[in-house]
mmCIF file of C-alpha atoms in Angstrom:
data_model
loop_
_atom_site.group_PDB
_atom_site.id
_atom_site.type_symbol
_atom_site.label_atom_id
_atom_site.label_comp_id
_atom_site.label_asym_id
_atom_site.label_seq_id
_atom_site.Cartn_x
_atom_site.Cartn_y
_atom_site.Cartn_z
ATOM 1 C CA MET A 881 -2.509 53.837 14.933
ATOM 2 C CA SER A 882 -0.168 51.109 16.118
ATOM 3 C CA VAL A 883 -0.419 47.590 14.699
ATOM 4 C CA ASP A 884 0.357 44.712 17.023
ATOM 5 C CA HIS A 885 2.312 42.128 15.017
ATOM 6 C CA ARG A 886 1.259 39.420 17.464
ATOM 7 C CA ASP A 887 -2.155 39.541 15.780
ATOM 8 C CA TYR A 888 -0.485 38.713 12.473
ATOM 9 C CA LYS A 889 1.385 35.808 14.002
ATOM 10 C CA GLU A 890 -1.870 34.400 15.334
ATOM 11 C CA ALA A 891 -3.504 34.863 11.929
ATOM 12 C CA VAL A 892 -0.591 33.077 10.247
ATOM 13 C CA ARG A 893 -0.815 30.235 12.768
ATOM 14 C CA VAL A 894 -4.566 29.770 12.193
ATOM 15 C CA ILE A 895 -4.267 29.968 8.402
ATOM 16 C CA LYS A 896 -1.235 27.654 8.375
ATOM 17 C CA GLU A 897 -3.114 25.038 10.414
ATOM 18 C CA ALA A 898 -6.079 25.248 8.034
ATOM 19 C CA ILE A 899 -3.799 24.825 5.007
ATOM 20 C CA LEU A 900 -1.989 21.842 6.516
ATOM 21 C CA ARG A 901 -5.266 20.151 7.536
ATOM 22 C CA SER A 902 -6.641 20.653 4.046
ATOM 23 C CA GLN A 903 -3.478 19.287 2.427
ATOM 24 C CA TYR A 904 -3.565 16.239 4.691
ATOM 25 C CA ARG A 905 -7.220 15.540 3.805
ATOM 26 C CA ALA A 906 -6.476 15.947 0.090
ATOM 27 C CA ILE A 907 -3.528 13.553 0.211
ATOM 28 C CA SER A 908 -5.520 11.076 2.256
ATOM 29 C CA SER A 909 -8.374 11.210 -0.252
ATOM 30 C CA VAL A 910 -6.029 10.748 -3.207
ATOM 31 C CA ASN A 911 -4.340 7.777 -1.520
ATOM 32 C CA LYS A 912 -7.688 6.128 -0.821
ATOM 33 C CA GLU A 913 -8.785 6.632 -4.434
ATOM 34 C CA GLN A 914 -5.492 5.263 -5.739
ATOM 35 C CA LEU A 915 -5.723 2.159 -3.548
ATOM 36 C CA SER A 916 -9.280 1.612 -4.746
ATOM 37 C CA LEU A 917 -8.114 1.886 -8.361
ATOM 38 C CA TYR A 918 -5.275 -0.593 -7.786
ATOM 39 C CA TYR A 919 -7.621 -3.030 -6.051
ATOM 40 C CA GLY A 920 -10.131 -2.776 -8.911
ATOM 41 C CA ILE A 921 -7.455 -3.315 -11.555
ATOM 42 C CA GLY A 922 -6.104 -6.263 -9.566
ATOM 43 C CA ARG A 923 -9.583 -7.798 -9.380
ATOM 44 C CA TYR A 924 -10.188 -7.255 -13.120
ATOM 45 C CA VAL A 925 -6.827 -8.760 -14.079
ATOM 46 C CA SER A 926 -7.309 -11.686 -11.702
ATOM 47 C CA GLN A 927 -10.813 -12.489 -12.940
ATOM 48 C CA ASN A 928 -9.827 -12.416 -16.596
ATOM 49 C CA SER A 929 -6.683 -14.453 -15.984
ATOM 50 C CA ARG A 930 -8.444 -17.022 -13.808
ATOM 51 C CA GLU A 931 -11.368 -17.533 -16.156
ATOM 52 C CA GLY A 932 -9.010 -18.176 -19.041
ATOM 53 C CA PHE A 933 -9.943 -15.175 -21.156
ATOM 54 C CA TRP A 934 -6.339 -14.100 -21.305
ATOM 55 C CA GLY A 935 -3.342 -16.192 -22.179
ATOM 56 C CA LYS A 936 0.255 -15.960 -21.101
ATOM 57 C CA GLY A 937 1.747 -12.529 -21.665
ATOM 58 C CA ALA A 938 -1.542 -10.650 -21.331
ATOM 59 C CA ILE A 939 -0.341 -8.415 -18.498
ATOM 60 C CA GLU A 940 2.757 -7.519 -20.485
ATOM 61 C CA GLN A 941 0.650 -6.531 -23.494
ATOM 62 C CA ILE A 942 -1.818 -4.580 -21.387
ATOM 63 C CA SER A 943 1.006 -2.640 -19.729
ATOM 64 C CA LEU A 944 2.609 -1.791 -23.064
ATOM 65 C CA LEU A 945 -0.708 -0.752 -24.608
ATOM 66 C CA LEU A 946 -1.584 1.436 -21.624
ATOM 67 C CA GLN A 947 1.755 3.206 -21.933
ATOM 68 C CA LYS A 948 1.149 3.694 -25.669
ATOM 69 C CA GLU A 949 -2.429 4.961 -25.159
ATOM 70 C CA LEU A 950 -1.507 7.239 -22.244
ATOM 71 C CA PRO A 951 2.055 8.508 -22.857
ATOM 72 C CA GLY A 952 3.754 9.555 -19.655
ATOM 73 C CA LEU A 953 1.531 7.308 -17.547
ATOM 74 C CA ARG A 954 3.461 6.027 -14.571
ATOM 75 C CA GLY A 955 2.727 3.211 -12.155
ATOM 76 C CA PHE A 956 1.326 0.651 -14.584
ATOM 77 C CA SER A 957 4.410 -1.345 -15.461
ATOM 78 C CA ILE A 958 4.196 -5.108 -15.841
ATOM 79 C CA THR A 959 5.484 -5.544 -12.297
ATOM 80 C CA ASN A 960 3.056 -3.010 -10.858
ATOM 81 C CA ILE A 961 0.038 -4.598 -12.555
ATOM 82 C CA LYS A 962 1.104 -7.985 -11.204
ATOM 83 C CA ASN A 963 1.458 -6.392 -7.762
ATOM 84 C CA MET A 964 -2.077 -4.996 -8.083
ATOM 85 C CA ARG A 965 -3.320 -8.520 -8.697
ATOM 86 C CA LEU A 966 -1.437 -9.738 -5.602
ATOM 87 C CA PHE A 967 -2.795 -6.803 -3.596
ATOM 88 C CA MET A 968 -6.323 -7.912 -4.430
ATOM 89 C CA LYS A 969 -5.633 -11.643 -3.962
ATOM 90 C CA ASN A 970 -4.153 -11.106 -0.510
ATOM 91 C CA GLY A 971 -7.509 -9.902 0.689
ATOM 92 C CA TYR A 972 -6.883 -6.244 1.334
ATOM 93 C CA LEU A 973 -10.198 -4.487 1.596
ATOM 94 C CA ILE A 974 -10.714 -0.902 0.560
#
């Protein structure tokens, strides 16, 4: 019985395309979820800052406490939290 390796190449092509499509959808979904999280944090920070619940230095404290509560957490530095607030204020819709 002779095996035609062209069949394997076609199988690899089909499977590879399925894998790449799935990876693209997963990344796209993660990015959408992350943007939604950033927008929500920006809205929360903005509302509490605007309504006077928080004083000066609140974002700094929140960032430090988040890093203490969730060691290894990345992306929630003082600058990034401020950028999340700007992201929300600039009217980006998720």
